[in-house]
Short mmCIF file of C-alpha atoms in Angstrom, two decimals:
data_model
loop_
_atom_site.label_atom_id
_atom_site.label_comp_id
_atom_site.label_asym_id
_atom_site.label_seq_id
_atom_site.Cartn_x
_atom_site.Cartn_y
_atom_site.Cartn_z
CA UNK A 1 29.63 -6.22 51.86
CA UNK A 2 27.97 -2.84 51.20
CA UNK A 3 28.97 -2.62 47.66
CA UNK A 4 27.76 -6.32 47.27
CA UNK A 5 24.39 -5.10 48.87
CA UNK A 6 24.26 -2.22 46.04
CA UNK A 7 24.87 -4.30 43.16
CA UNK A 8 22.22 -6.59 44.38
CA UNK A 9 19.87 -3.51 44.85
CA UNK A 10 20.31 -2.19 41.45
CA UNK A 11 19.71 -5.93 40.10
CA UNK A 12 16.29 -5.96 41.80
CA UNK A 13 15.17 -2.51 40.45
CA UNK A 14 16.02 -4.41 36.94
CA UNK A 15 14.27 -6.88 37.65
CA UNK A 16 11.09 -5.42 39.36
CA UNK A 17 11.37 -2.75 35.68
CA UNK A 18 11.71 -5.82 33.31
CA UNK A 19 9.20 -7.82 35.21
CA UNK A 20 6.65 -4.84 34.87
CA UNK A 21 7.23 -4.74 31.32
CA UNK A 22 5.74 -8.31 30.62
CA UNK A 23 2.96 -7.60 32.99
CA UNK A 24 -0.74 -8.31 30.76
CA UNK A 25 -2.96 -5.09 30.73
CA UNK A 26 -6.82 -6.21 31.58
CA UNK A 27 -7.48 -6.03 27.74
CA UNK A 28 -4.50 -8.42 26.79
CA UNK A 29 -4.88 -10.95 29.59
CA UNK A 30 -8.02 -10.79 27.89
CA UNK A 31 -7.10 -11.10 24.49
CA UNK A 32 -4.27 -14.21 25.29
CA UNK A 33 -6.93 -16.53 26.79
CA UNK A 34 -9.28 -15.92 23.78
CA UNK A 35 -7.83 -18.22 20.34
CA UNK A 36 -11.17 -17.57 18.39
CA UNK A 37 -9.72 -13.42 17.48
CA UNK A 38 -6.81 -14.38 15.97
CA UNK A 39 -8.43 -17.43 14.35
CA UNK A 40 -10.90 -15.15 13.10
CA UNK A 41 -7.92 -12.36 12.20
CA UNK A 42 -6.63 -15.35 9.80
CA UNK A 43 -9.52 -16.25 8.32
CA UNK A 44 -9.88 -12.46 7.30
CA UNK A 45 -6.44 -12.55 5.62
CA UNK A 46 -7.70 -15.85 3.61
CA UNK A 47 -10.16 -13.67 2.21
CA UNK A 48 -8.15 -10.55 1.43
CA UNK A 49 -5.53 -12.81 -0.55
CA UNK A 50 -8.78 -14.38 -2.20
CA UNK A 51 -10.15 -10.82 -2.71
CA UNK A 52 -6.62 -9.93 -4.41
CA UNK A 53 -6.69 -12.78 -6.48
CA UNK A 54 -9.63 -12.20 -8.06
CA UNK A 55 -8.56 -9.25 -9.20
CA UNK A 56 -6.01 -10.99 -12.06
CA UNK A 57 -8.42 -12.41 -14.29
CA UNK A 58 -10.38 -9.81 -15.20
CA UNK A 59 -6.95 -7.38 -14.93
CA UNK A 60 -5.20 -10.08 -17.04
CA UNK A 61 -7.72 -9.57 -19.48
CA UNK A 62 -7.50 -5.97 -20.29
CA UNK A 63 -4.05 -6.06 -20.10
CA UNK A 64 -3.99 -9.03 -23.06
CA UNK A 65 -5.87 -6.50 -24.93
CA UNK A 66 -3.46 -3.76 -24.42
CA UNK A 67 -0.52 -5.44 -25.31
CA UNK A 68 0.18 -4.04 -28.11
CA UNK A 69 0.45 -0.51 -26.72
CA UNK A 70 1.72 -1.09 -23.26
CA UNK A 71 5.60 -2.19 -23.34
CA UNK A 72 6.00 -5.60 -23.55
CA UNK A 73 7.58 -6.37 -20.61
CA UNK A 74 5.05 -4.72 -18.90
CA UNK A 75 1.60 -6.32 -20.56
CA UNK A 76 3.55 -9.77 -20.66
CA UNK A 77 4.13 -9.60 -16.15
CA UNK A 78 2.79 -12.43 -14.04
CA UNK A 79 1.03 -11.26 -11.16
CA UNK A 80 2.44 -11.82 -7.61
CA UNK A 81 0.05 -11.32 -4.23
CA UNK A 82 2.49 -10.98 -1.10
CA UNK A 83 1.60 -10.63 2.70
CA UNK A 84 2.95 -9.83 6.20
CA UNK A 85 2.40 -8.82 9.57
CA UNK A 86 3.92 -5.77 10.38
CA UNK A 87 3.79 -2.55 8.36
CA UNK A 88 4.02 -0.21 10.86
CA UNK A 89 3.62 -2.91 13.03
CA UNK A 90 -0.60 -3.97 11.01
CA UNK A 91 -0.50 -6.92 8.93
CA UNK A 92 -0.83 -6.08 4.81
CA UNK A 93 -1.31 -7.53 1.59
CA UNK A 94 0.02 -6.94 -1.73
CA UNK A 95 -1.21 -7.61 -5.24
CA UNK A 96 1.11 -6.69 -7.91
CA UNK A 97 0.27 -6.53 -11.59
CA UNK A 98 1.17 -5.48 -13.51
CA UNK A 99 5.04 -5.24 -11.99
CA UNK A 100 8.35 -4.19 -13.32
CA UNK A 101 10.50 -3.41 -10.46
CA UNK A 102 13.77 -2.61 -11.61
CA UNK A 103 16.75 -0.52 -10.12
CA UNK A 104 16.42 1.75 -12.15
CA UNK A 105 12.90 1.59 -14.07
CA UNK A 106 10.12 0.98 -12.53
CA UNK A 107 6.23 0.09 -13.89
CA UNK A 108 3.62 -1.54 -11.62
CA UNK A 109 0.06 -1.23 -10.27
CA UNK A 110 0.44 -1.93 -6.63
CA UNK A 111 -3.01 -2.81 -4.69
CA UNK A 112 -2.78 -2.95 -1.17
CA UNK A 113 -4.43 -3.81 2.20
CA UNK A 114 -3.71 -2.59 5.53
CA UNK A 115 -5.36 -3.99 8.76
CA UNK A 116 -7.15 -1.37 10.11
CA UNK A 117 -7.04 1.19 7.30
CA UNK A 118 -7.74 0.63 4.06
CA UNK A 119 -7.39 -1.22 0.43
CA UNK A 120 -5.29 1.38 -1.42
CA UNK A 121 -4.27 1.03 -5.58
CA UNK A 122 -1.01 3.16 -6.55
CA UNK A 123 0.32 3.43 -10.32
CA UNK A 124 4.49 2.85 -9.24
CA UNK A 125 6.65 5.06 -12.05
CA UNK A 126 10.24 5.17 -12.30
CA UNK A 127 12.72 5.77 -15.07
CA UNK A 128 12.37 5.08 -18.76
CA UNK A 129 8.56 4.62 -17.67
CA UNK A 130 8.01 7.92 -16.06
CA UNK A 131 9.84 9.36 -18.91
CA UNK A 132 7.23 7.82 -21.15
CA UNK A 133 4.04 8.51 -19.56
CA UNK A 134 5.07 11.38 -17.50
CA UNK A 135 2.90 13.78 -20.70
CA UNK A 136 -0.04 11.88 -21.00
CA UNK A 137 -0.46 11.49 -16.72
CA UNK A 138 -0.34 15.25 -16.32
CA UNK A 139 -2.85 15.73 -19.44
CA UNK A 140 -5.19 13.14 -17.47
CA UNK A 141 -4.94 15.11 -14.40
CA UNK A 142 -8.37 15.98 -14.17
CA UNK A 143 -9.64 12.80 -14.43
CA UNK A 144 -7.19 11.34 -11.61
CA UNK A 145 -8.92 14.14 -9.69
CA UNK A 146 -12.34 13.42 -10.63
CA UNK A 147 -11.51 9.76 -8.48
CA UNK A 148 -10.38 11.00 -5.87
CA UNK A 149 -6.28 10.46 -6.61
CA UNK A 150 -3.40 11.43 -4.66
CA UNK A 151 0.08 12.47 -5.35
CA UNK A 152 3.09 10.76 -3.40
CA UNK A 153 5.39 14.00 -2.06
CA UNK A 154 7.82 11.76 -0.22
CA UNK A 155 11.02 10.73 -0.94
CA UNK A 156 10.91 7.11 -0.40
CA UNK A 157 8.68 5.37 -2.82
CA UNK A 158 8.11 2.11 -0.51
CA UNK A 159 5.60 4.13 1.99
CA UNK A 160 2.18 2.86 1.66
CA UNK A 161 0.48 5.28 4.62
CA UNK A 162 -1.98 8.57 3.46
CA UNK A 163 -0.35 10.94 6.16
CA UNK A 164 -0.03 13.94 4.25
CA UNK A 165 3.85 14.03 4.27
CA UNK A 166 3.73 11.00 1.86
CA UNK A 167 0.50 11.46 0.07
CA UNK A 168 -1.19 15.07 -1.10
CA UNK A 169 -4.71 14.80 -2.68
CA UNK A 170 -4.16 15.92 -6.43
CA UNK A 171 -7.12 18.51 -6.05
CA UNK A 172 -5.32 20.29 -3.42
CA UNK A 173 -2.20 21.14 -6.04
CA UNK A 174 -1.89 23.30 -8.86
CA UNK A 175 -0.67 21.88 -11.93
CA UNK A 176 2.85 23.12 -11.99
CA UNK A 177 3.02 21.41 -8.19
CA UNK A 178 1.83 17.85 -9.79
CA UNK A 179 3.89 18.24 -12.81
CA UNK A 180 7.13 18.79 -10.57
CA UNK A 181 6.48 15.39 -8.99
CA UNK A 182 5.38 13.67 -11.67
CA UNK A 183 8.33 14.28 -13.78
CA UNK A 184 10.66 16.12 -11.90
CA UNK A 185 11.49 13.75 -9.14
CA UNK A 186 13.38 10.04 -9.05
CA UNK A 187 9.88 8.28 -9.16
CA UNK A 188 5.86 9.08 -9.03
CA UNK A 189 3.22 7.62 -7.55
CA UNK A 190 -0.14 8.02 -7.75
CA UNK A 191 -2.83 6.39 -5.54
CA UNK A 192 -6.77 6.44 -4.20
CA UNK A 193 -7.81 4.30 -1.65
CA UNK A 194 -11.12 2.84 -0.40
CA UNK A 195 -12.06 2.81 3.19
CA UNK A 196 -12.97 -0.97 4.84
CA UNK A 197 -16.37 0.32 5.68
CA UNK A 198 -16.81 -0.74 1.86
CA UNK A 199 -15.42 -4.24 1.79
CA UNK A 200 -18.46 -5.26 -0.18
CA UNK A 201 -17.78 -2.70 -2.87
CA UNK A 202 -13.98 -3.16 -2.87
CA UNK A 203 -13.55 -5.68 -5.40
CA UNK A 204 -15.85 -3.62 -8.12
CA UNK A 205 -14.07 -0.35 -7.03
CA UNK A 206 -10.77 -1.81 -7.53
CA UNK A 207 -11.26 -2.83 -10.65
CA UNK A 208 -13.23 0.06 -11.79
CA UNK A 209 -9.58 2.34 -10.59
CA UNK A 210 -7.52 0.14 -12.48
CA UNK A 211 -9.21 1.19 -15.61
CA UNK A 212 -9.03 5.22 -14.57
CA UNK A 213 -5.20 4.11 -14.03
CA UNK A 214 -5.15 2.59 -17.53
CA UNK A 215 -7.41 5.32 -19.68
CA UNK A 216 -4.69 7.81 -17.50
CA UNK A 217 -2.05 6.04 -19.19
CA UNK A 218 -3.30 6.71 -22.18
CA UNK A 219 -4.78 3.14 -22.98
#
């Protein structure tokens, strides 16, 4: 009967713990009786994928005009705008274009949003394409660095976040630093971002950084 008695003790502490665990802080009682903020959160991602998508026809553009000196299966990619809820746990959106994501060789101007953060535009290297560009990127250093650029340090190419052990600003690295990691390591990324205090300026600053990614290039 005693043991019995323990067993059932120990199930209550459970229970009280797991029970305390679903309890609603004053803030998220709040929050779960009130359907207009997440409404309003969706109607905010509407616009982000709308803000993303206008983005390809004017990108589209200078890229048609470029074909004939960026590789062709790079000037000839369709566009694709992805979304989710939980990087780092924040929903995000995703325009790629242009994108070739390969195992091995990689080539794509990723623009991104993060709740909370920021809109962020990284030029995605790998392979045969960092091979090719690698040169002409680390002669157009100083005009990364007159926008504002950073370098990705990191060793996994699918982080997104400015902490500084993923992204370095370019003007804080000598050039023998930003030439290791431009062509010394498995991939290179570089990437500015704009702050959502300037959602009304995003869309012309985005487009404005995809030609500094572009003249960088070499194009």
């Amino acid at each position: 009967m005693q043991q019995s008695g323990t067993l059932n003790s120990k199930s209550e502490i459970i229970f009280i713990m797991d029970a305390a665990k679903i309890q609603l802080s004053t803030e998220e009682s709040t929050l779960v009786q009130n359907a207009h903020w997440l409404l309003t959160k969706n109607t905010i991602m509407e616009k982000v994928v709308a803000l993303l998508g206008q983005l390809i026809s004017p990108v589209k553009h200078t890229l048609d005009h470029l074909r004939v000196c960026l590789p062709v299966a790079v000037a000839t990619s369709a566009p694709k705008i992805s979304k989710g809820e939980k990087y780092e746990g924040l929903p995000w959106a995703v325009l790629d274009f242009p994108r070739v994501f390969g195992k091995e060789d990689t080539c794509a101007i990723r623009t991104f949003f993060w709740w909370g953060h920021f809109f962020s535009i990284t030029l995605h290297l790998k392979g045969t394409y960092q091979q090719q560009y690698s040169a002409v990127l680390i002669e157009n250093i100083p005009l990364l660095t007159q926008h504002d650029f950073y370098i990705c340090i990191a060793n996994n190419e699918w982080q997104h976040h400015f902490r500084e052990d993923n992204y370095v600003p370019l003007h804080q690295l000598d050039k023998p630093t930003i030439e290791k990691w431009l062509s010394g390591s498995d991939f290179c990324k570089l990437s500015a971002n704009i702050p959502l205090e300037q959602w009304e300026l995003a869309h012309g600053k985005l487009l404005h950084l995809y030609q500094v990614i572009l003249q960088a290039l070499g194009h």
